[in-house]
PDB file of C-alpha atoms in Angstrom:
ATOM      1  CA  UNK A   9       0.000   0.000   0.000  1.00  0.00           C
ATOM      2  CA  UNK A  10       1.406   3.472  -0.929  1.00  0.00           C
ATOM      3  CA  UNK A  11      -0.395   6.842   0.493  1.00  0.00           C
ATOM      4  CA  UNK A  12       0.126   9.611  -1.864  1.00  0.00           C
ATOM      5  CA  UNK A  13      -0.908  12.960   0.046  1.00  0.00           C
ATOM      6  CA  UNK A  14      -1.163  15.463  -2.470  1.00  0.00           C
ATOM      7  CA  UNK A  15      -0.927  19.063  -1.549  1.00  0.00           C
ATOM      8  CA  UNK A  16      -3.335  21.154  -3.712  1.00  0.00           C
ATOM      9  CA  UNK A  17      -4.122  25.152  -4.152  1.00  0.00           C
ATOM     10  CA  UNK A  18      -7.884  25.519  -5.305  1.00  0.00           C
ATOM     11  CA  UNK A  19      -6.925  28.241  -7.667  1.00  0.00           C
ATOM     12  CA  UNK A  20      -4.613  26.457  -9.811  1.00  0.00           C
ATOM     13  CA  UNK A  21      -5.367  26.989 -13.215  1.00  0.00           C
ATOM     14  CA  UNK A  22      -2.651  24.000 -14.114  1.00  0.00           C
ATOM     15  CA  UNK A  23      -4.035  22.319 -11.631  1.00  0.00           C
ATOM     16  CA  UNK A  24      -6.907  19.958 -13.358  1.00  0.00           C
ATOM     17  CA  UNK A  25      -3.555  18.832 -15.592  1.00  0.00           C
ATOM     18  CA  UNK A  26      -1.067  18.552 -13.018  1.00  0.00           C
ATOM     19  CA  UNK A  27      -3.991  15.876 -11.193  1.00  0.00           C
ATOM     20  CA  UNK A  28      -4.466  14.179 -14.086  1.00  0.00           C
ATOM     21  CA  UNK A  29      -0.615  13.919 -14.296  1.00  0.00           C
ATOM     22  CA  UNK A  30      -0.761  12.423 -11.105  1.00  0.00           C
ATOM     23  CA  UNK A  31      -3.248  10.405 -11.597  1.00  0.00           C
ATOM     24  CA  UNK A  32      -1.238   8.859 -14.500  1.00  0.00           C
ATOM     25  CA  UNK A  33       1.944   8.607 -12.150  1.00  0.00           C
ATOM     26  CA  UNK A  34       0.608   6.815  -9.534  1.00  0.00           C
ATOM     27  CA  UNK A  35      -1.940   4.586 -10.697  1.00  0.00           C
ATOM     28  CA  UNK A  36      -4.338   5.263  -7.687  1.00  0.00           C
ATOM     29  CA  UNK A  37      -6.916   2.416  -7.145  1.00  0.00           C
ATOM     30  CA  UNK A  38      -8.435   4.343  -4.683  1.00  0.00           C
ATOM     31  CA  UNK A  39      -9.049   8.434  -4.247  1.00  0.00           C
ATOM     32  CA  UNK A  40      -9.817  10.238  -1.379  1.00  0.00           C
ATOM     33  CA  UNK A  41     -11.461  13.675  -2.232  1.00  0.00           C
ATOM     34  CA  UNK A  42     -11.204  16.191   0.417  1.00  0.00           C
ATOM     35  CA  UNK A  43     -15.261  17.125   0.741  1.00  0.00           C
ATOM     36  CA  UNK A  44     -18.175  14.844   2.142  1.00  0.00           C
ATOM     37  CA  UNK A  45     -20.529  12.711  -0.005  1.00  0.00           C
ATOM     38  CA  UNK A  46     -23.128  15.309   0.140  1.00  0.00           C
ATOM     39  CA  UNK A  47     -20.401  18.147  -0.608  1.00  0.00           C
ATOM     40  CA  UNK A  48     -19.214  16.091  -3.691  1.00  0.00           C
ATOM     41  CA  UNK A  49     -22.122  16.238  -5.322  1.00  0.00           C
ATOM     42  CA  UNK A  50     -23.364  19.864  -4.131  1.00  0.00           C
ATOM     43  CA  UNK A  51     -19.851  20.595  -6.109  1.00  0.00           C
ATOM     44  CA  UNK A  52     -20.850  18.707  -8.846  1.00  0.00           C
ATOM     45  CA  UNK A  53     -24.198  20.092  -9.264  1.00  0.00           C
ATOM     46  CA  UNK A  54     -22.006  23.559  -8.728  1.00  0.00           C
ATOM     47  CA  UNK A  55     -19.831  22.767 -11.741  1.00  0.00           C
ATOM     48  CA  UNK A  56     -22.928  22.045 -14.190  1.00  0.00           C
ATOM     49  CA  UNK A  57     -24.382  25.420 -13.427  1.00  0.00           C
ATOM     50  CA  UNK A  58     -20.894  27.655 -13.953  1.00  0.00           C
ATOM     51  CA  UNK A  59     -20.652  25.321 -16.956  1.00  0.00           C
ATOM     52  CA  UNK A  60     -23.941  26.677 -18.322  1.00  0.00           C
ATOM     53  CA  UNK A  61     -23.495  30.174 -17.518  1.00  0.00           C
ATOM     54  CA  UNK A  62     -20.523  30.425 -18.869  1.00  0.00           C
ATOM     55  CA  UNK A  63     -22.045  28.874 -22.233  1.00  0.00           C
ATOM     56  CA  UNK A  64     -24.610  31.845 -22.107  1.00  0.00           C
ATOM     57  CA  UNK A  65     -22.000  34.013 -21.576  1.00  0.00           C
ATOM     58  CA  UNK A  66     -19.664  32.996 -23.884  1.00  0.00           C
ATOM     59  CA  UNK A  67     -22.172  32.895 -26.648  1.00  0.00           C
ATOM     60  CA  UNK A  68     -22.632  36.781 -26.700  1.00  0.00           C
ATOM     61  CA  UNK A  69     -19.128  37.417 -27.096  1.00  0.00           C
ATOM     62  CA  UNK A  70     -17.442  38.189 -30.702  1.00  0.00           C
ATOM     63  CA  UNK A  71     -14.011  36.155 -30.329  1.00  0.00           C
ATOM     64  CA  UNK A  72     -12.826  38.051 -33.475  1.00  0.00           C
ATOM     65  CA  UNK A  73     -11.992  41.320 -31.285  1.00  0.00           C
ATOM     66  CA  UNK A  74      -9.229  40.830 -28.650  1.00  0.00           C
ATOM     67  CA  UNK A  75     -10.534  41.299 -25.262  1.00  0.00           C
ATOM     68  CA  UNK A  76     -14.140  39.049 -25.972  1.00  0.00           C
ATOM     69  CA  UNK A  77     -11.618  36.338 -27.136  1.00  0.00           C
ATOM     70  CA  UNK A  78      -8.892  36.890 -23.702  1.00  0.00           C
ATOM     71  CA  UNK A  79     -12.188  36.849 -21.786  1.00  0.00           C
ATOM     72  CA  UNK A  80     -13.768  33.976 -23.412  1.00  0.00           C
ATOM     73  CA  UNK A  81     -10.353  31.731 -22.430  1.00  0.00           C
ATOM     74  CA  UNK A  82     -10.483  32.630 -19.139  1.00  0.00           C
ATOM     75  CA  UNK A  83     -14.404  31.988 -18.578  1.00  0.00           C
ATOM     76  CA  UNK A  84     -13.292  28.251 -20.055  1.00  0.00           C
ATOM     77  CA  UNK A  85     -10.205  28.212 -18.036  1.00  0.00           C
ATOM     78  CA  UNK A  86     -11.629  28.907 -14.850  1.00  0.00           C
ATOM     79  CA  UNK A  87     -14.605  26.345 -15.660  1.00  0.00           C
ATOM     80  CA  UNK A  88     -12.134  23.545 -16.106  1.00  0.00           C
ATOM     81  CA  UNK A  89     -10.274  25.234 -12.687  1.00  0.00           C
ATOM     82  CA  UNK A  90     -13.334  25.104 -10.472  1.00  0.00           C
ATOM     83  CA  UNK A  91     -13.353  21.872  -8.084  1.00  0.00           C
ATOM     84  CA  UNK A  92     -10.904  20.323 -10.263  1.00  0.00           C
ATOM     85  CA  UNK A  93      -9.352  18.051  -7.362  1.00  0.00           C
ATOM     86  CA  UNK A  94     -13.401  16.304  -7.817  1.00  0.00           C
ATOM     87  CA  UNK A  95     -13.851  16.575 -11.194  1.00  0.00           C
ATOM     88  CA  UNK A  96     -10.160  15.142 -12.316  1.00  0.00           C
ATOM     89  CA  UNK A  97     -11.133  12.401 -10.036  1.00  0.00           C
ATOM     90  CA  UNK A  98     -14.197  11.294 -11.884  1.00  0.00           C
ATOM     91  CA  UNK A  99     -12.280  11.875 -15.087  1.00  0.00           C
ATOM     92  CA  UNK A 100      -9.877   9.130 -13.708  1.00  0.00           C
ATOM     93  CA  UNK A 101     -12.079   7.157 -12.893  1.00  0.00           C
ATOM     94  CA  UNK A 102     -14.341   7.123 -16.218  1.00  0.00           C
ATOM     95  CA  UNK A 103     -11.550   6.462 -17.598  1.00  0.00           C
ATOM     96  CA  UNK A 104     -10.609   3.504 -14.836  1.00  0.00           C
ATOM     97  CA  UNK A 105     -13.525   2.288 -14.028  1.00  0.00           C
ATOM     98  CA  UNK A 106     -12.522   0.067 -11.113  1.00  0.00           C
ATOM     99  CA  UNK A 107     -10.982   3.057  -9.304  1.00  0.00           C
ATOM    100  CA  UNK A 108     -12.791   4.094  -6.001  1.00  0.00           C
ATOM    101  CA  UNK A 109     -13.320   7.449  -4.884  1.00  0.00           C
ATOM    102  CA  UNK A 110     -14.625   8.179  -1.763  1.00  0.00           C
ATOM    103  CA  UNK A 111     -14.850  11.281   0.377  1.00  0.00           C
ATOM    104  CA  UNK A 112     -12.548  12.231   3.390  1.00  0.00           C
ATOM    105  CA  UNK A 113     -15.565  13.267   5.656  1.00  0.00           C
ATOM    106  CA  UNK A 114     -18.052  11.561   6.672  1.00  0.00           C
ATOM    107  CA  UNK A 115     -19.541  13.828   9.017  1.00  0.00           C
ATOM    108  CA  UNK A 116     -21.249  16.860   6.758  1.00  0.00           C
ATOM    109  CA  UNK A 117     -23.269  18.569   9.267  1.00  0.00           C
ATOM    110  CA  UNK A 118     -19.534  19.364  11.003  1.00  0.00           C
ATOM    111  CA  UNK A 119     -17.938  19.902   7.883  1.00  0.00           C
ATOM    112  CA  UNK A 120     -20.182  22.358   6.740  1.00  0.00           C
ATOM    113  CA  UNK A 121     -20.543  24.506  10.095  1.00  0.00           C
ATOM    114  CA  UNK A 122     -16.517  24.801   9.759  1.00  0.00           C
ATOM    115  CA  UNK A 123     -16.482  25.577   6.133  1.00  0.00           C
ATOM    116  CA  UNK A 124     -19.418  27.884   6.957  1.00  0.00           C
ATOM    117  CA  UNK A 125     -17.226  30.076   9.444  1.00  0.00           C
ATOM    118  CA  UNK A 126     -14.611  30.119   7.219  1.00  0.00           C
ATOM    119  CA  UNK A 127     -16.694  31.365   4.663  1.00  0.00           C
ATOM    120  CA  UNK A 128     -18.515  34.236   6.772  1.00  0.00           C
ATOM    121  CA  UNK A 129     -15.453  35.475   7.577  1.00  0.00           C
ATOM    122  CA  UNK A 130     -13.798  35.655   4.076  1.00  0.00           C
ATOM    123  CA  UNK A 131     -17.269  37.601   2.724  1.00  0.00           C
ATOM    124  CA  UNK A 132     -16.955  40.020   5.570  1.00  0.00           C
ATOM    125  CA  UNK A 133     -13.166  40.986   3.993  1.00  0.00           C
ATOM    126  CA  UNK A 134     -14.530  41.331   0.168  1.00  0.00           C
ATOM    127  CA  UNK A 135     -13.242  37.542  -1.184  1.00  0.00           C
ATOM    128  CA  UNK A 136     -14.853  36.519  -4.445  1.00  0.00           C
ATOM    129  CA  UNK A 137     -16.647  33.481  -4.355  1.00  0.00           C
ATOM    130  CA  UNK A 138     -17.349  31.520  -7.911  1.00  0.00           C
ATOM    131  CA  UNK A 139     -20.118  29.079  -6.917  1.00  0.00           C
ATOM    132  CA  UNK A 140     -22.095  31.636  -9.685  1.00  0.00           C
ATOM    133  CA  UNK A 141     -20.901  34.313 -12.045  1.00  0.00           C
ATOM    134  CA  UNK A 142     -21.906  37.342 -10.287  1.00  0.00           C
ATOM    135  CA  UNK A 143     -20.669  40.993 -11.084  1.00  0.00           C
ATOM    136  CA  UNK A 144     -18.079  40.508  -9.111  1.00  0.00           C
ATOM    137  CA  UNK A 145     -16.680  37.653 -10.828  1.00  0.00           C
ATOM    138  CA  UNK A 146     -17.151  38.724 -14.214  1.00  0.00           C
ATOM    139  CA  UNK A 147     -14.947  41.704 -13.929  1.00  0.00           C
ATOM    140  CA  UNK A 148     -12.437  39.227 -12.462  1.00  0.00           C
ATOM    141  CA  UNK A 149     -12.080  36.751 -14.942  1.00  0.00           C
ATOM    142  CA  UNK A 150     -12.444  40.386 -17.638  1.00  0.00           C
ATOM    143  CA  UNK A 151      -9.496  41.921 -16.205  1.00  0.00           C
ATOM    144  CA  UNK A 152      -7.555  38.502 -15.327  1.00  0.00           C
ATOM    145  CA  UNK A 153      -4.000  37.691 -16.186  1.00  0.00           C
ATOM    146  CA  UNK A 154      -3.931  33.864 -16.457  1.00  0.00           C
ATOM    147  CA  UNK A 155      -0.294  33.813 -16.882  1.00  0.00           C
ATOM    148  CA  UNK A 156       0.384  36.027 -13.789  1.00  0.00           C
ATOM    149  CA  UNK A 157      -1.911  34.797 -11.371  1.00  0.00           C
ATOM    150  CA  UNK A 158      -0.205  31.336 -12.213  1.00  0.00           C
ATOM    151  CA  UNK A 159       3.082  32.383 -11.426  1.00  0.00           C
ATOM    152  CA  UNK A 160       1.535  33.652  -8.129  1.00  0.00           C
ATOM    153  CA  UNK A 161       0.140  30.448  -7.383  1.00  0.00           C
ATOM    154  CA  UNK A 162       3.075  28.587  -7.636  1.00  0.00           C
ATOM    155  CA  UNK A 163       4.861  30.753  -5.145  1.00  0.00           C
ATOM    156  CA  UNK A 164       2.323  30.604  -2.610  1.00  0.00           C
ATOM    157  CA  UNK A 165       2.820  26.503  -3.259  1.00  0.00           C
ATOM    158  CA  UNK A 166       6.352  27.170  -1.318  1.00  0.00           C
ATOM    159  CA  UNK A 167       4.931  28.900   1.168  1.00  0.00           C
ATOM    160  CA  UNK A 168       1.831  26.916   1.630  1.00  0.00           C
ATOM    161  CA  UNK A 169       3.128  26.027   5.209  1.00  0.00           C
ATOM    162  CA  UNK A 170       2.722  29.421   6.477  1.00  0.00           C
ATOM    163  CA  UNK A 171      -0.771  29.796   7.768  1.00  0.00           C
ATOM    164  CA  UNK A 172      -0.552  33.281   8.921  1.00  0.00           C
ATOM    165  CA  UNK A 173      -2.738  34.871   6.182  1.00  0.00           C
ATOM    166  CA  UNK A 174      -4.244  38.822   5.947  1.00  0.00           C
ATOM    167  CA  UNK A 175      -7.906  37.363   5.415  1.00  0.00           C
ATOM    168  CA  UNK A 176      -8.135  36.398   8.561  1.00  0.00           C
ATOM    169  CA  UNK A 177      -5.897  38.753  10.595  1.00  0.00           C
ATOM    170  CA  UNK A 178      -3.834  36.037  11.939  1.00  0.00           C
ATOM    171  CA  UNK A 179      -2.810  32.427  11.891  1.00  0.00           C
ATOM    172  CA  UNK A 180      -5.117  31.078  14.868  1.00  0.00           C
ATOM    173  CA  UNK A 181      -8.666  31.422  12.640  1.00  0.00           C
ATOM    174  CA  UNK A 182      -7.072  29.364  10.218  1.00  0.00           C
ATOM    175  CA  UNK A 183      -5.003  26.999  12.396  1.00  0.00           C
ATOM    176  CA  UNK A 184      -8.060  26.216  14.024  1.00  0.00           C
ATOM    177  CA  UNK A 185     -10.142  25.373  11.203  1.00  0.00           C
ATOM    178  CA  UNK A 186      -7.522  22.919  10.224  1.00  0.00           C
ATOM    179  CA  UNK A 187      -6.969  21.692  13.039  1.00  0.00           C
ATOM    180  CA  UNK A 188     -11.139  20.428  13.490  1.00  0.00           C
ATOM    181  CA  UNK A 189     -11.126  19.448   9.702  1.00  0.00           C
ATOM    182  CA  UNK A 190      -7.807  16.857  10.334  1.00  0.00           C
ATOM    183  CA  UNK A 191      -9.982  15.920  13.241  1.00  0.00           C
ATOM    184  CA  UNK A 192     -12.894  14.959  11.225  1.00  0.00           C
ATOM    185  CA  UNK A 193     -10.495  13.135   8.551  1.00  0.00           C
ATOM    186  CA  UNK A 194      -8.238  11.299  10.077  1.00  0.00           C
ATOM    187  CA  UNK A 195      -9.852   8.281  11.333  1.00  0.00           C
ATOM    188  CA  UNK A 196     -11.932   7.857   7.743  1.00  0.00           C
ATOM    189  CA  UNK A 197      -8.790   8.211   6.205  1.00  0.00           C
ATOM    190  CA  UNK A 198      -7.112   5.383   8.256  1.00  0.00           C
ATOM    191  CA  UNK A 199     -10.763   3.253   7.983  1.00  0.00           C
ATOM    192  CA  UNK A 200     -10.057   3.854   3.855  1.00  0.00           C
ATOM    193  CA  UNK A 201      -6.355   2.662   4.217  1.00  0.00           C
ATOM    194  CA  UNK A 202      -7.611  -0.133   6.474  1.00  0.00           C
ATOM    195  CA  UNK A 203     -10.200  -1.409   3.158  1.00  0.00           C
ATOM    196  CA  UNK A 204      -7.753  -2.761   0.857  1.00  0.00           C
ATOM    197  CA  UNK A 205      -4.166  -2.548   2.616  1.00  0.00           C
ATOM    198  CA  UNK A 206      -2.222  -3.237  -0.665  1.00  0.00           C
ATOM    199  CA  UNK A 207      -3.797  -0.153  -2.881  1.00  0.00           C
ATOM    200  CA  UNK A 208      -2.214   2.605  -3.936  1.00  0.00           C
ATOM    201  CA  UNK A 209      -4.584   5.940  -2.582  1.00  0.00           C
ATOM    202  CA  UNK A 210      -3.911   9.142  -3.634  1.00  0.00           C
ATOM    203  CA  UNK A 211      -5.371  11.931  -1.211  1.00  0.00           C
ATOM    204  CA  UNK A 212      -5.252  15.199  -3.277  1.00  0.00           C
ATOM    205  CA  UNK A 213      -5.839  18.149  -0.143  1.00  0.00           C
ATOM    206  CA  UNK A 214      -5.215  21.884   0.913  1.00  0.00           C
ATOM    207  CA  UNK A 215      -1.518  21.762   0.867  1.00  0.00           C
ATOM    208  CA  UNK A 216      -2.168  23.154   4.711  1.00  0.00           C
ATOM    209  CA  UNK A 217      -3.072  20.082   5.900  1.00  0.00           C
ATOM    210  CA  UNK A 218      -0.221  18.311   4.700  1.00  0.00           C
ATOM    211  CA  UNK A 219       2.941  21.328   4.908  1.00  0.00           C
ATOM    212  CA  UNK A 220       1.301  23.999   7.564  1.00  0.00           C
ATOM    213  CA  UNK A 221       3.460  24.612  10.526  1.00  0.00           C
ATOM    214  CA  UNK A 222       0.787  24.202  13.347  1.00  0.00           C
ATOM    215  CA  UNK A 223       1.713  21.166  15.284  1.00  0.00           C
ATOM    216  CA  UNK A 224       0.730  17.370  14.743  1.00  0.00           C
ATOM    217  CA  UNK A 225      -0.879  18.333  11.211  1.00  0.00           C
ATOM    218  CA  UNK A 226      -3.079  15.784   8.747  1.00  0.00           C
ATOM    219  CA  UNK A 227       0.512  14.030   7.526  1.00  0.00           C
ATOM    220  CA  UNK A 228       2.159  14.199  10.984  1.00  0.00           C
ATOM    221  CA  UNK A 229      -1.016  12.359  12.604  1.00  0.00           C
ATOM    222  CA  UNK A 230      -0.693   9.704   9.888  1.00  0.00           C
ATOM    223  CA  UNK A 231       2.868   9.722   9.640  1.00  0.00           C
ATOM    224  CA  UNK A 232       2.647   5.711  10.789  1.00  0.00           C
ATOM    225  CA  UNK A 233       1.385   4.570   7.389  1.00  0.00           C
ATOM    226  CA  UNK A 234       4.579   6.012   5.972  1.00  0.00           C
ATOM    227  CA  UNK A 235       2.459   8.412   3.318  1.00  0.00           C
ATOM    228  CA  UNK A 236       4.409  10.301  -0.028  1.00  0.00           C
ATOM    229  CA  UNK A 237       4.020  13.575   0.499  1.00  0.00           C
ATOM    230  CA  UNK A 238       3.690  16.000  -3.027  1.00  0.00           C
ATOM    231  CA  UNK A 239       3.240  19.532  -3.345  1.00  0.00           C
ATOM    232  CA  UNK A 240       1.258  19.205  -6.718  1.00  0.00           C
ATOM    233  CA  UNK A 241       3.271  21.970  -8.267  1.00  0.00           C
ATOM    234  CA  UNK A 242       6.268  19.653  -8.054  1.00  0.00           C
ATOM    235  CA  UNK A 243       4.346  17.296 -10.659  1.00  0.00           C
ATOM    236  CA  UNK A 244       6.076  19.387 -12.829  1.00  0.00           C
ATOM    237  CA  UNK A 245       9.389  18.125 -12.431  1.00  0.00           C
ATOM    238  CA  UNK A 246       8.247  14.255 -12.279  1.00  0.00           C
TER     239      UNK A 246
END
């Protein structure tokens, strides 16, 4: 049995190809998504909607003038971003059909009160959620460098275990979200490893859970089942 923990930043843009890469690396006969059941498929349903509003939106732009086509990549682009850790998964997998994913929580009601407070908190400083394209979005992905934002997202991936972030004023808020979520995954996690002993599992996650510097994180507590650790930036270099 190998244990691939795979550190992830949401807002990779080469992130649904860096999974996939992954994916193709480690042969993974079961994947452990970081949501619960019900989240998967509220994600899911999530993904189908921005899919078919950014169809609409797409189809009143003229891609022969410059800016409707720059804008019309990045609508696509950030479609095939959004939840990519799930929907790479069930790419795998319709491609592998014998691959199992399951989810890393099983407790939603918990999961969802944290994610919940994490999420009141980020509207109250102004942070852009893409569950929809609102206004606010919109003029994001208008204005958007692709190739910049990129590059910034790769340097937060080396310094992904620094949890002191401006969002939230300090590193306790966050610290102490990850600390209950590692809480509610651990023991699934070792139940999943416990299923089939000799598979190969690949756990793509927040890179916080795997590199943050708060003490006894996700890949400390299961350091016993001897888990690869990734950054999936470093994909790049396999």
């Amino acid at each position: 049995m190998t244990l691939y923990c795979v550190g992830t930043m949401h807002s990779d843009f080469k992130g649904p190809q860096r999974l996939k890469s992954f994916f193709s690396y480690t042969k993974p006969e079961i994947i452990i998504i970081e949501a619960s059941r019900g989240l998967i498929e509220r994600r899911l349903q999530d993904r189908e909607n921005i899919n078919n509003k950014a169809k609409e939106i797409i189809s009143r732009l003229d891609t022969k003038i410059e800016s409707d086509r720059i804008y019309a990549e990045n609508v696509m682009r950030f479609v095939d971003m959004v939840y990519y850790e799930i929907s790479s998964s069930y790419e795998y997998k319709s491609e592998n059909p014998k691959t199992i994913i399951l989810p890393a929580y099983t407790d939603n009601t918990s999961l969802m009160q944290i994610y919940d407070q994490l999420g009141k908190k980020a509207k109250e400083k102004g942070v852009i959620f893409f569950n929809n394209f609102d206004e606010k979005s919109i003029k994001f992905l208008k204005d958007l460098d692709i190739k910049k934002n990129q590059d910034c997202t790769d340097e937060i991936y080396q310094k992904c275990n620094d949890l002191n972030d401006p969002l939230f004023g300090n590193s306790k808020t966050l610290e102490n979200a990850a600390r209950n979520l590692d809480d509610l995954m651990e023991s699934n996690i070792r139940h999943i490893v416990d299923l089939d002993p000799q598979a190969n599992i690949v756990f793509p996650c927040g890179a916080g859970h795997i590199y943050g510097d708060y003490k006894n994180n996700l890949y400390d507590r299961l350091v016993d089942l001897s888990p690869q650790r990734f950054k999936l930036v470093d994909v790049d270099k396999l």
